[in-house]
Amino acid sequence: MALSGASAPAATHWATKVELTISCENLMDMDVFSKSDPLCALYINTSGSHWYEVCIWSWHKISSWIGFGRTEMILNCLNPKFSKKFIIDYYFEMVQRLKFCVYDIDNNTYDLEDDDFLGELECTLGQIVSSRQITRPLMLKNLRPAGRGTITICAEEITDTRVAEFEVSGRRLDKKFLWWSDPFLEFFKLTETGWQLAHRTEVVYNNLNPIWRPFRISVRSLCGGDVEKPIKVDCYDHHVNGSHVLIGSFRTTLAELQTGTHICPAEFECVNPKKLRKTNYKNSGVICVKRCQVVKEYTFLDYIMGGCQINFTIAIDFTGSNGDPSSPQSLHYINPEGYNEYLTAIWAVGKVIQDYDSNKMFPVFGFGAQVPPSWQVSHEFPINFNPANPFCAGIEGVVEAYQKCLPKLKLWGPTNFSPIIKHVACFARQALQQNRASQYFVLLIITDGVITDMDQTRTAIVEASRLPMSIIIVGVGGADFSAMEFLDSDDKLLRSPMGDVAARDIVQFVPFRDFQGNSTALAQSVLAELPDQVASFFNSYKLKPPNIFNVSDPS
């Protein structure tokens, strides 16, 4: 999705609302006979040099920005605590640049240019979210400190993240084809425009007494957080052609569903309206809710704000198919502007992810090259040639190490992924043994070619799917990346050659050629799936954020 300075990002499949609370201390006193009357205005910038003021409700579209993107003005105060909040849609995969500007309001005009400037702070939303609260000095336009003035920004997620966990079975459901049915359930929420589908269970084939696998529905999707709001449940007989036949329906509430236990299930008669005219008709079966428990579903923000660290590892393809780095045709050729596709991918992804790493030290490895002094082919060598300390300081350090190592290598082959995947998986396995949601590992592989150890790579990925780990593959150049797309496995879970099924989808593949010249869109696409991967993994293991006191209670 291309972004320009004149538009805000369209909603992606993963976004959440963050509430920012602003306070200041030690502001400069610009008034003669009283203290300053401060106000804080918030601006965002997704790309380009233009800043746009944010309204306090949302910023989906420029045309829908209603109201003021400002706090209230507080009279005569050098240490203001503003009550009006900023609510922003937070996108993990974007670098959302923010600028907080504080003014001393001297008149009734909307234009702030004629008011005294008290200082500003520029930062990213990711920096605020990862720390949950930041305090920084306010700076003047000339980059000098605005006296002793500071600004404090607190971030809090405001989404209701509760889920209802269900265990449900059926009893004596009607036969719909000869002597069996293939039943499934659909749960609906009542909205202003009618019933809205909240959840559909899997189909239990050839069974009039089905037991569905445990499932979860967000409380927001199910009833909008209101336990007394009507819920409709339909039971259907599944047909392959989609012409499912209604077995029966019932209405209930979340409060009623929660009364069920394994010893005494909450039972609901499935009634088919078409059969009500029949004499002696009672129902078309009974749905038994053995468990409906509302629990807190921790989000990616909960884990980040609660102290979970994302450990980012980079693996760079130095196989011969990239071409001689001294040739302009090589993918490793650094052009006069100082870039190539590898560097652009590192910058685009790294500048987003580094906000979530406390020390910003990134281990970086190469694979597929002959490495001095032995000149043996290695598929797991640190590009700084220091096995005891393979870390680079920040994305700038990664770029510097990459540029220095290129002339020292002989690009070779083959293209093996499994060694570096196993390397990172080893650390992820150690972290999981701590039984805490304190660390999550992300491996970024930048490559140009077809994988030569596909079977071993599939096995390594399936094993890693049970660990706090995700793999991002960026394909550079014009090669056939069908193997990478196979590993991405968005449609169905990846299987190892032995038939083992991945616990979840942890691979995201993105071809660089689809994002030429748009590093913002590249970062969005590369990182779009990561927040859900982090949250779903830790929730599935019932691991809470390490610093639970930093996480808001369920709504």
mmCIF file with all atom_site columns, N, CA, C and O in Angstrom, residues 325-372:
data_model
loop_
_atom_site.group_PDB
_atom_site.id
_atom_site.type_symbol
_atom_site.label_atom_id
_atom_site.label_alt_id
_atom_site.label_comp_id
_atom_site.label_asym_id
_atom_site.label_entity_id
_atom_site.label_seq_id
_atom_site.pdbx_PDB_ins_code
_atom_site.Cartn_x
_atom_site.Cartn_y
_atom_site.Cartn_z
_atom_site.occupancy
_atom_site.B_iso_or_equiv
_atom_site.pdbx_formal_charge
_atom_site.auth_seq_id
_atom_site.auth_comp_id
_atom_site.auth_asym_id
_atom_site.auth_atom_id
_atom_site.pdbx_PDB_model_num
ATOM 1   N N  . PRO A 1 325 ? 29.920 -8.535  -6.567  1.00 0.00 ? 325 PRO A N  1
ATOM 2   C CA . PRO A 1 325 ? 29.545 -7.245  -5.956  1.00 0.00 ? 325 PRO A CA 1
ATOM 3   C C  . PRO A 1 325 ? 30.175 -6.039  -6.633  1.00 0.00 ? 325 PRO A C  1
ATOM 4   O O  . PRO A 1 325 ? 29.664 -4.918  -6.485  1.00 0.00 ? 325 PRO A O  1
ATOM 5   N N  . SER A 1 326 ? 31.267 -6.235  -7.376  1.00 0.00 ? 326 SER A N  1
ATOM 6   C CA . SER A 1 326 ? 31.903 -5.097  -8.049  1.00 0.00 ? 326 SER A CA 1
ATOM 7   C C  . SER A 1 326 ? 31.211 -4.733  -9.355  1.00 0.00 ? 326 SER A C  1
ATOM 8   O O  . SER A 1 326 ? 31.495 -3.690  -9.945  1.00 0.00 ? 326 SER A O  1
ATOM 9   N N  . SER A 1 327 ? 30.272 -5.587  -9.795  1.00 0.00 ? 327 SER A N  1
ATOM 10  C CA . SER A 1 327 ? 29.570 -5.337  -11.054 1.00 0.00 ? 327 SER A CA 1
ATOM 11  C C  . SER A 1 327 ? 28.248 -4.635  -10.785 1.00 0.00 ? 327 SER A C  1
ATOM 12  O O  . SER A 1 327 ? 27.504 -5.023  -9.878  1.00 0.00 ? 327 SER A O  1
ATOM 13  N N  . PRO A 1 328 ? 27.916 -3.613  -11.556 1.00 0.00 ? 328 PRO A N  1
ATOM 14  C CA . PRO A 1 328 ? 26.625 -2.927  -11.368 1.00 0.00 ? 328 PRO A CA 1
ATOM 15  C C  . PRO A 1 328 ? 25.425 -3.852  -11.537 1.00 0.00 ? 328 PRO A C  1
ATOM 16  O O  . PRO A 1 328 ? 24.330 -3.520  -11.081 1.00 0.00 ? 328 PRO A O  1
ATOM 17  N N  . GLN A 1 329 ? 25.596 -4.998  -12.194 1.00 0.00 ? 329 GLN A N  1
ATOM 18  C CA . GLN A 1 329 ? 24.501 -5.948  -12.362 1.00 0.00 ? 329 GLN A CA 1
ATOM 19  C C  . GLN A 1 329 ? 24.266 -6.807  -11.126 1.00 0.00 ? 329 GLN A C  1
ATOM 20  O O  . GLN A 1 329 ? 23.256 -7.507  -11.025 1.00 0.00 ? 329 GLN A O  1
ATOM 21  N N  . SER A 1 330 ? 25.185 -6.769  -10.163 1.00 0.00 ? 330 SER A N  1
ATOM 22  C CA . SER A 1 330 ? 25.071 -7.595  -8.970  1.00 0.00 ? 330 SER A CA 1
ATOM 23  C C  . SER A 1 330 ? 24.046 -7.017  -8.004  1.00 0.00 ? 330 SER A C  1
ATOM 24  O O  . SER A 1 330 ? 23.927 -5.799  -7.846  1.00 0.00 ? 330 SER A O  1
ATOM 25  N N  . LEU A 1 331 ? 23.310 -7.910  -7.331  1.00 0.00 ? 331 LEU A N  1
ATOM 26  C CA . LEU A 1 331 ? 22.370 -7.463  -6.308  1.00 0.00 ? 331 LEU A CA 1
ATOM 27  C C  . LEU A 1 331 ? 23.099 -6.918  -5.082  1.00 0.00 ? 331 LEU A C  1
ATOM 28  O O  . LEU A 1 331 ? 22.509 -6.204  -4.263  1.00 0.00 ? 331 LEU A O  1
ATOM 29  N N  . HIS A 1 332 ? 24.383 -7.264  -4.951  1.00 0.00 ? 332 HIS A N  1
ATOM 30  C CA . HIS A 1 332 ? 25.189 -6.751  -3.834  1.00 0.00 ? 332 HIS A CA 1
ATOM 31  C C  . HIS A 1 332 ? 25.994 -5.509  -4.225  1.00 0.00 ? 332 HIS A C  1
ATOM 32  O O  . HIS A 1 332 ? 26.760 -4.991  -3.404  1.00 0.00 ? 332 HIS A O  1
ATOM 33  N N  . TYR A 1 333 ? 25.819 -5.046  -5.471  1.00 0.00 ? 333 TYR A N  1
ATOM 34  C CA . TYR A 1 333 ? 26.519 -3.830  -5.893  1.00 0.00 ? 333 TYR A CA 1
ATOM 35  C C  . TYR A 1 333 ? 25.922 -2.623  -5.195  1.00 0.00 ? 333 TYR A C  1
ATOM 36  O O  . TYR A 1 333 ? 24.710 -2.411  -5.217  1.00 0.00 ? 333 TYR A O  1
ATOM 37  N N  . ILE A 1 334 ? 26.763 -1.853  -4.536  1.00 0.00 ? 334 ILE A N  1
ATOM 38  C CA . ILE A 1 334 ? 26.310 -0.657  -3.841  1.00 0.00 ? 334 ILE A CA 1
ATOM 39  C C  . ILE A 1 334 ? 26.445 0.531   -4.788  1.00 0.00 ? 334 ILE A C  1
ATOM 40  O O  . ILE A 1 334 ? 27.554 0.888   -5.204  1.00 0.00 ? 334 ILE A O  1
ATOM 41  N N  . ASN A 1 335 ? 25.302 1.131   -5.139  1.00 0.00 ? 335 ASN A N  1
ATOM 42  C CA . ASN A 1 335 ? 25.301 2.198   -6.139  1.00 0.00 ? 335 ASN A CA 1
ATOM 43  C C  . ASN A 1 335 ? 25.887 3.484   -5.566  1.00 0.00 ? 335 ASN A C  1
ATOM 44  O O  . ASN A 1 335 ? 26.172 3.571   -4.363  1.00 0.00 ? 335 ASN A O  1
ATOM 45  N N  . PRO A 1 336 ? 26.093 4.494   -6.407  1.00 0.00 ? 336 PRO A N  1
ATOM 46  C CA . PRO A 1 336 ? 26.709 5.744   -5.919  1.00 0.00 ? 336 PRO A CA 1
ATOM 47  C C  . PRO A 1 336 ? 25.939 6.401   -4.778  1.00 0.00 ? 336 PRO A C  1
ATOM 48  O O  . PRO A 1 336 ? 26.526 7.147   -3.989  1.00 0.00 ? 336 PRO A O  1
ATOM 49  N N  . GLU A 1 337 ? 24.622 6.142   -4.701  1.00 0.00 ? 337 GLU A N  1
ATOM 50  C CA . GLU A 1 337 ? 23.852 6.706   -3.588  1.00 0.00 ? 337 GLU A CA 1
ATOM 51  C C  . GLU A 1 337 ? 24.040 5.912   -2.299  1.00 0.00 ? 337 GLU A C  1
ATOM 52  O O  . GLU A 1 337 ? 23.517 6.289   -1.251  1.00 0.00 ? 337 GLU A O  1
ATOM 53  N N  . GLY A 1 338 ? 24.780 4.787   -2.369  1.00 0.00 ? 338 GLY A N  1
ATOM 54  C CA . GLY A 1 338 ? 25.067 4.007   -1.175  1.00 0.00 ? 338 GLY A CA 1
ATOM 55  C C  . GLY A 1 338 ? 24.045 2.937   -0.865  1.00 0.00 ? 338 GLY A C  1
ATOM 56  O O  . GLY A 1 338 ? 23.981 2.465   0.276   1.00 0.00 ? 338 GLY A O  1
ATOM 57  N N  . TYR A 1 339 ? 23.237 2.536   -1.859  1.00 0.00 ? 339 TYR A N  1
ATOM 58  C CA . TYR A 1 339 ? 22.185 1.559   -1.600  1.00 0.00 ? 339 TYR A CA 1
ATOM 59  C C  . TYR A 1 339 ? 22.214 0.413   -2.597  1.00 0.00 ? 339 TYR A C  1
ATOM 60  O O  . TYR A 1 339 ? 22.764 0.524   -3.700  1.00 0.00 ? 339 TYR A O  1
ATOM 61  N N  . ASN A 1 340 ? 21.617 -0.689  -2.179  1.00 0.00 ? 340 ASN A N  1
ATOM 62  C CA . ASN A 1 340 ? 21.214 -1.767  -3.074  1.00 0.00 ? 340 ASN A CA 1
ATOM 63  C C  . ASN A 1 340 ? 19.956 -2.386  -2.454  1.00 0.00 ? 340 ASN A C  1
ATOM 64  O O  . ASN A 1 340 ? 19.454 -1.912  -1.443  1.00 0.00 ? 340 ASN A O  1
ATOM 65  N N  . GLU A 1 341 ? 19.438 -3.439  -3.082  1.00 0.00 ? 341 GLU A N  1
ATOM 66  C CA . GLU A 1 341 ? 18.185 -4.003  -2.582  1.00 0.00 ? 341 GLU A CA 1
ATOM 67  C C  . GLU A 1 341 ? 18.347 -4.593  -1.184  1.00 0.00 ? 341 GLU A C  1
ATOM 68  O O  . GLU A 1 341 ? 17.423 -4.539  -0.363  1.00 0.00 ? 341 GLU A O  1
ATOM 69  N N  . TYR A 1 342 ? 19.498 -5.173  -0.885  1.00 0.00 ? 342 TYR A N  1
ATOM 70  C CA . TYR A 1 342 ? 19.726 -5.730  0.447   1.00 0.00 ? 342 TYR A CA 1
ATOM 71  C C  . TYR A 1 342 ? 19.701 -4.624  1.496   1.00 0.00 ? 342 TYR A C  1
ATOM 72  O O  . TYR A 1 342 ? 19.053 -4.747  2.547   1.00 0.00 ? 342 TYR A O  1
ATOM 73  N N  . LEU A 1 343 ? 20.400 -3.527  1.219   1.00 0.00 ? 343 LEU A N  1
ATOM 74  C CA . LEU A 1 343 ? 20.450 -2.431  2.179   1.00 0.00 ? 343 LEU A CA 1
ATOM 75  C C  . LEU A 1 343 ? 19.080 -1.784  2.358   1.00 0.00 ? 343 LEU A C  1
ATOM 76  O O  . LEU A 1 343 ? 18.680 -1.441  3.481   1.00 0.00 ? 343 LEU A O  1
ATOM 77  N N  . THR A 1 344 ? 18.338 -1.632  1.274   1.00 0.00 ? 344 THR A N  1
ATOM 78  C CA . THR A 1 344 ? 17.014 -1.016  1.372   1.00 0.00 ? 344 THR A CA 1
ATOM 79  C C  . THR A 1 344 ? 16.089 -1.864  2.235   1.00 0.00 ? 344 THR A C  1
ATOM 80  O O  . THR A 1 344 ? 15.324 -1.342  3.051   1.00 0.00 ? 344 THR A O  1
ATOM 81  N N  . ALA A 1 345 ? 16.153 -3.189  2.057   1.00 0.00 ? 345 ALA A N  1
ATOM 82  C CA . ALA A 1 345 ? 15.317 -4.081  2.861   1.00 0.00 ? 345 ALA A CA 1
ATOM 83  C C  . ALA A 1 345 ? 15.706 -4.013  4.331   1.00 0.00 ? 345 ALA A C  1
ATOM 84  O O  . ALA A 1 345 ? 14.844 -3.993  5.218   1.00 0.00 ? 345 ALA A O  1
ATOM 85  N N  . ILE A 1 346 ? 17.011 -3.973  4.607   1.00 0.00 ? 346 ILE A N  1
ATOM 86  C CA . ILE A 1 346 ? 17.485 -3.882  5.996   1.00 0.00 ? 346 ILE A CA 1
ATOM 87  C C  . ILE A 1 346 ? 16.997 -2.591  6.636   1.00 0.00 ? 346 ILE A C  1
ATOM 88  O O  . ILE A 1 346 ? 16.488 -2.580  7.764   1.00 0.00 ? 346 ILE A O  1
ATOM 89  N N  . TRP A 1 347 ? 17.114 -1.484  5.924   1.00 0.00 ? 347 TRP A N  1
ATOM 90  C CA . TRP A 1 347 ? 16.685 -0.196  6.458   1.00 0.00 ? 347 TRP A CA 1
ATOM 91  C C  . TRP A 1 347 ? 15.180 -0.174  6.713   1.00 0.00 ? 347 TRP A C  1
ATOM 92  O O  . TRP A 1 347 ? 14.717 0.264   7.769   1.00 0.00 ? 347 TRP A O  1
ATOM 93  N N  . ALA A 1 348 ? 14.426 -0.639  5.717   1.00 0.00 ? 348 ALA A N  1
ATOM 94  C CA . ALA A 1 348 ? 12.965 -0.535  5.805   1.00 0.00 ? 348 ALA A CA 1
ATOM 95  C C  . ALA A 1 348 ? 12.412 -1.314  6.981   1.00 0.00 ? 348 ALA A C  1
ATOM 96  O O  . ALA A 1 348 ? 11.569 -0.824  7.733   1.00 0.00 ? 348 ALA A O  1
ATOM 97  N N  . VAL A 1 349 ? 12.869 -2.556  7.148   1.00 0.00 ? 349 VAL A N  1
ATOM 98  C CA . VAL A 1 349 ? 12.362 -3.396  8.224   1.00 0.00 ? 349 VAL A CA 1
ATOM 99  C C  . VAL A 1 349 ? 13.020 -3.036  9.553   1.00 0.00 ? 349 VAL A C  1
ATOM 100 O O  . VAL A 1 349 ? 12.362 -2.955  10.591  1.00 0.00 ? 349 VAL A O  1
ATOM 101 N N  . GLY A 1 350 ? 14.306 -2.797  9.506   1.00 0.00 ? 350 GLY A N  1
ATOM 102 C CA . GLY A 1 350 ? 15.043 -2.556  10.739  1.00 0.00 ? 350 GLY A CA 1
ATOM 103 C C  . GLY A 1 350 ? 14.645 -1.307  11.475  1.00 0.00 ? 350 GLY A C  1
ATOM 104 O O  . GLY A 1 350 ? 14.579 -1.291  12.706  1.00 0.00 ? 350 GLY A O  1
ATOM 105 N N  . LYS A 1 351 ? 14.302 -0.258  10.744  1.00 0.00 ? 351 LYS A N  1
ATOM 106 C CA . LYS A 1 351 ? 13.973 0.992   11.436  1.00 0.00 ? 351 LYS A CA 1
ATOM 107 C C  . LYS A 1 351 ? 12.646 0.888   12.182  1.00 0.00 ? 351 LYS A C  1
ATOM 108 O O  . LYS A 1 351 ? 12.396 1.659   13.112  1.00 0.00 ? 351 LYS A O  1
ATOM 109 N N  . VAL A 1 352 ? 11.790 -0.064  11.783  1.00 0.00 ? 352 VAL A N  1
ATOM 110 C CA . VAL A 1 352 ? 10.563 -0.312  12.534  1.00 0.00 ? 352 VAL A CA 1
ATOM 111 C C  . VAL A 1 352 ? 10.850 -1.178  13.746  1.00 0.00 ? 352 VAL A C  1
ATOM 112 O O  . VAL A 1 352 ? 10.464 -0.876  14.867  1.00 0.00 ? 352 VAL A O  1
ATOM 113 N N  . ILE A 1 353 ? 11.546 -2.273  13.524  1.00 0.00 ? 353 ILE A N  1
ATOM 114 C CA . ILE A 1 353 ? 11.724 -3.272  14.576  1.00 0.00 ? 353 ILE A CA 1
ATOM 115 C C  . ILE A 1 353 ? 12.651 -2.773  15.680  1.00 0.00 ? 353 ILE A C  1
ATOM 116 O O  . ILE A 1 353 ? 12.536 -3.184  16.836  1.00 0.00 ? 353 ILE A O  1
ATOM 117 N N  . GLN A 1 354 ? 13.574 -1.860  15.369  1.00 0.00 ? 354 GLN A N  1
ATOM 118 C CA . GLN A 1 354 ? 14.561 -1.473  16.381  1.00 0.00 ? 354 GLN A CA 1
ATOM 119 C C  . GLN A 1 354 ? 13.931 -0.727  17.556  1.00 0.00 ? 354 GLN A C  1
ATOM 120 O O  . GLN A 1 354 ? 14.496 -0.702  18.646  1.00 0.00 ? 354 GLN A O  1
ATOM 121 N N  . ASP A 1 355 ? 12.752 -0.152  17.361  1.00 0.00 ? 355 ASP A N  1
ATOM 122 C CA . ASP A 1 355 ? 12.086 0.531   18.470  1.00 0.00 ? 355 ASP A CA 1
ATOM 123 C C  . ASP A 1 355 ? 11.672 -0.437  19.570  1.00 0.00 ? 355 ASP A C  1
ATOM 124 O O  . ASP A 1 355 ? 11.392 -0.026  20.692  1.00 0.00 ? 355 ASP A O  1
ATOM 125 N N  . TYR A 1 356 ? 11.610 -1.730  19.254  1.00 0.00 ? 356 TYR A N  1
ATOM 126 C CA . TYR A 1 356 ? 11.113 -2.718  20.204  1.00 0.00 ? 356 TYR A CA 1
ATOM 127 C C  . TYR A 1 356 ? 12.246 -3.536  20.817  1.00 0.00 ? 356 TYR A C  1
ATOM 128 O O  . TYR A 1 356 ? 11.998 -4.497  21.515  1.00 0.00 ? 356 TYR A O  1
ATOM 129 N N  . ASP A 1 357 ? 13.462 -3.157  20.547  1.00 0.00 ? 357 ASP A N  1
ATOM 130 C CA . ASP A 1 357 ? 14.625 -3.849  21.113  1.00 0.00 ? 357 ASP A CA 1
ATOM 131 C C  . ASP A 1 357 ? 15.338 -2.857  22.024  1.00 0.00 ? 357 ASP A C  1
ATOM 132 O O  . ASP A 1 357 ? 15.792 -1.803  21.575  1.00 0.00 ? 357 ASP A O  1
ATOM 133 N N  . SER A 1 358 ? 15.434 -3.205  23.299  1.00 0.00 ? 358 SER A N  1
ATOM 134 C CA . SER A 1 358 ? 15.930 -2.237  24.282  1.00 0.00 ? 358 SER A CA 1
ATOM 135 C C  . SER A 1 358 ? 17.372 -1.808  24.030  1.00 0.00 ? 358 SER A C  1
ATOM 136 O O  . SER A 1 358 ? 17.709 -0.634  24.147  1.00 0.00 ? 358 SER A O  1
ATOM 137 N N  . ASN A 1 359 ? 18.259 -2.759  23.679  1.00 0.00 ? 359 ASN A N  1
ATOM 138 C CA . ASN A 1 359 ? 19.663 -2.378  23.497  1.00 0.00 ? 359 ASN A CA 1
ATOM 139 C C  . ASN A 1 359 ? 20.039 -2.158  22.037  1.00 0.00 ? 359 ASN A C  1
ATOM 140 O O  . ASN A 1 359 ? 21.141 -1.722  21.732  1.00 0.00 ? 359 ASN A O  1
ATOM 141 N N  . LYS A 1 360 ? 19.122 -2.483  21.113  1.00 0.00 ? 360 LYS A N  1
ATOM 142 C CA . LYS A 1 360 ? 19.331 -2.244  19.683  1.00 0.00 ? 360 LYS A CA 1
ATOM 143 C C  . LYS A 1 360 ? 20.634 -2.869  19.179  1.00 0.00 ? 360 LYS A C  1
ATOM 144 O O  . LYS A 1 360 ? 21.321 -2.311  18.317  1.00 0.00 ? 360 LYS A O  1
ATOM 145 N N  . MET A 1 361 ? 20.941 -4.038  19.707  1.00 0.00 ? 361 MET A N  1
ATOM 146 C CA . MET A 1 361 ? 22.105 -4.804  19.256  1.00 0.00 ? 361 MET A CA 1
ATOM 147 C C  . MET A 1 361 ? 21.596 -6.014  18.471  1.00 0.00 ? 361 MET A C  1
ATOM 148 O O  . MET A 1 361 ? 20.906 -6.870  19.018  1.00 0.00 ? 361 MET A O  1
ATOM 149 N N  . PHE A 1 362 ? 21.931 -6.067  17.175  1.00 0.00 ? 362 PHE A N  1
ATOM 150 C CA . PHE A 1 362 ? 21.372 -7.081  16.299  1.00 0.00 ? 362 PHE A CA 1
ATOM 151 C C  . PHE A 1 362 ? 22.438 -8.056  15.816  1.00 0.00 ? 362 PHE A C  1
ATOM 152 O O  . PHE A 1 362 ? 23.433 -7.640  15.207  1.00 0.00 ? 362 PHE A O  1
ATOM 153 N N  . PRO A 1 363 ? 22.248 -9.372  16.063  1.00 0.00 ? 363 PRO A N  1
ATOM 154 C CA . PRO A 1 363 ? 23.154 -10.358 15.476  1.00 0.00 ? 363 PRO A CA 1
ATOM 155 C C  . PRO A 1 363 ? 22.869 -10.479 13.982  1.00 0.00 ? 363 PRO A C  1
ATOM 156 O O  . PRO A 1 363 ? 21.712 -10.595 13.567  1.00 0.00 ? 363 PRO A O  1
ATOM 157 N N  . VAL A 1 364 ? 23.913 -10.430 13.173  1.00 0.00 ? 364 VAL A N  1
ATOM 158 C CA . VAL A 1 364 ? 23.757 -10.479 11.717  1.00 0.00 ? 364 VAL A CA 1
ATOM 159 C C  . VAL A 1 364 ? 24.669 -11.566 11.161  1.00 0.00 ? 364 VAL A C  1
ATOM 160 O O  . VAL A 1 364 ? 25.871 -11.588 11.446  1.00 0.00 ? 364 VAL A O  1
ATOM 161 N N  . PHE A 1 365 ? 24.095 -12.463 10.370  1.00 0.00 ? 365 PHE A N  1
ATOM 162 C CA . PHE A 1 365 ? 24.831 -13.597 9.823   1.00 0.00 ? 365 PHE A CA 1
ATOM 163 C C  . PHE A 1 365 ? 24.708 -13.624 8.307   1.00 0.00 ? 365 PHE A C  1
ATOM 164 O O  . PHE A 1 365 ? 23.730 -13.132 7.731   1.00 0.00 ? 365 PHE A O  1
ATOM 165 N N  . GLY A 1 366 ? 25.715 -14.178 7.688   1.00 0.00 ? 366 GLY A N  1
ATOM 166 C CA . GLY A 1 366 ? 25.678 -14.422 6.258   1.00 0.00 ? 366 GLY A CA 1
ATOM 167 C C  . GLY A 1 366 ? 25.637 -15.914 5.996   1.00 0.00 ? 366 GLY A C  1
ATOM 168 O O  . GLY A 1 366 ? 25.946 -16.721 6.868   1.00 0.00 ? 366 GLY A O  1
ATOM 169 N N  . PHE A 1 367 ? 25.255 -16.287 4.771   1.00 0.00 ? 367 PHE A N  1
ATOM 170 C CA . PHE A 1 367 ? 25.273 -17.701 4.406   1.00 0.00 ? 367 PHE A CA 1
ATOM 171 C C  . PHE A 1 367 ? 25.558 -17.839 2.915   1.00 0.00 ? 367 PHE A C  1
ATOM 172 O O  . PHE A 1 367 ? 25.269 -16.942 2.119   1.00 0.00 ? 367 PHE A O  1
ATOM 173 N N  . GLY A 1 368 ? 26.186 -18.966 2.573   1.00 0.00 ? 368 GLY A N  1
ATOM 174 C CA . GLY A 1 368 ? 26.439 -19.280 1.171   1.00 0.00 ? 368 GLY A CA 1
ATOM 175 C C  . GLY A 1 368 ? 27.723 -18.732 0.605   1.00 0.00 ? 368 GLY A C  1
ATOM 176 O O  . GLY A 1 368 ? 27.910 -18.734 -0.618  1.00 0.00 ? 368 GLY A O  1
ATOM 177 N N  . ALA A 1 369 ? 28.657 -18.263 1.453   1.00 0.00 ? 369 ALA A N  1
ATOM 178 C CA . ALA A 1 369 ? 29.912 -17.691 0.953   1.00 0.00 ? 369 ALA A CA 1
ATOM 179 C C  . ALA A 1 369 ? 31.108 -18.466 1.485   1.00 0.00 ? 369 ALA A C  1
ATOM 180 O O  . ALA A 1 369 ? 31.024 -19.157 2.511   1.00 0.00 ? 369 ALA A O  1
ATOM 181 N N  . GLN A 1 370 ? 32.214 -18.341 0.787   1.00 0.00 ? 370 GLN A N  1
ATOM 182 C CA . GLN A 1 370 ? 33.488 -18.828 1.306   1.00 0.00 ? 370 GLN A CA 1
ATOM 183 C C  . GLN A 1 370 ? 34.061 -17.733 2.201   1.00 0.00 ? 370 GLN A C  1
ATOM 184 O O  . GLN A 1 370 ? 34.161 -16.572 1.802   1.00 0.00 ? 370 GLN A O  1
ATOM 185 N N  . VAL A 1 371 ? 34.434 -18.134 3.418   1.00 0.00 ? 371 VAL A N  1
ATOM 186 C CA . VAL A 1 371 ? 34.792 -17.162 4.445   1.00 0.00 ? 371 VAL A CA 1
ATOM 187 C C  . VAL A 1 371 ? 36.260 -17.310 4.815   1.00 0.00 ? 371 VAL A C  1
ATOM 188 O O  . VAL A 1 371 ? 36.751 -18.436 5.012   1.00 0.00 ? 371 VAL A O  1
ATOM 189 N N  . PRO A 1 372 ? 37.000 -16.192 4.900   1.00 0.00 ? 372 PRO A N  1
ATOM 190 C CA . PRO A 1 372 ? 38.402 -16.274 5.332   1.00 0.00 ? 372 PRO A CA 1
ATOM 191 C C  . PRO A 1 372 ? 38.479 -16.655 6.804   1.00 0.00 ? 372 PRO A C  1
ATOM 192 O O  . PRO A 1 372 ? 37.515 -16.458 7.549   1.00 0.00 ? 372 PRO A O  1
#
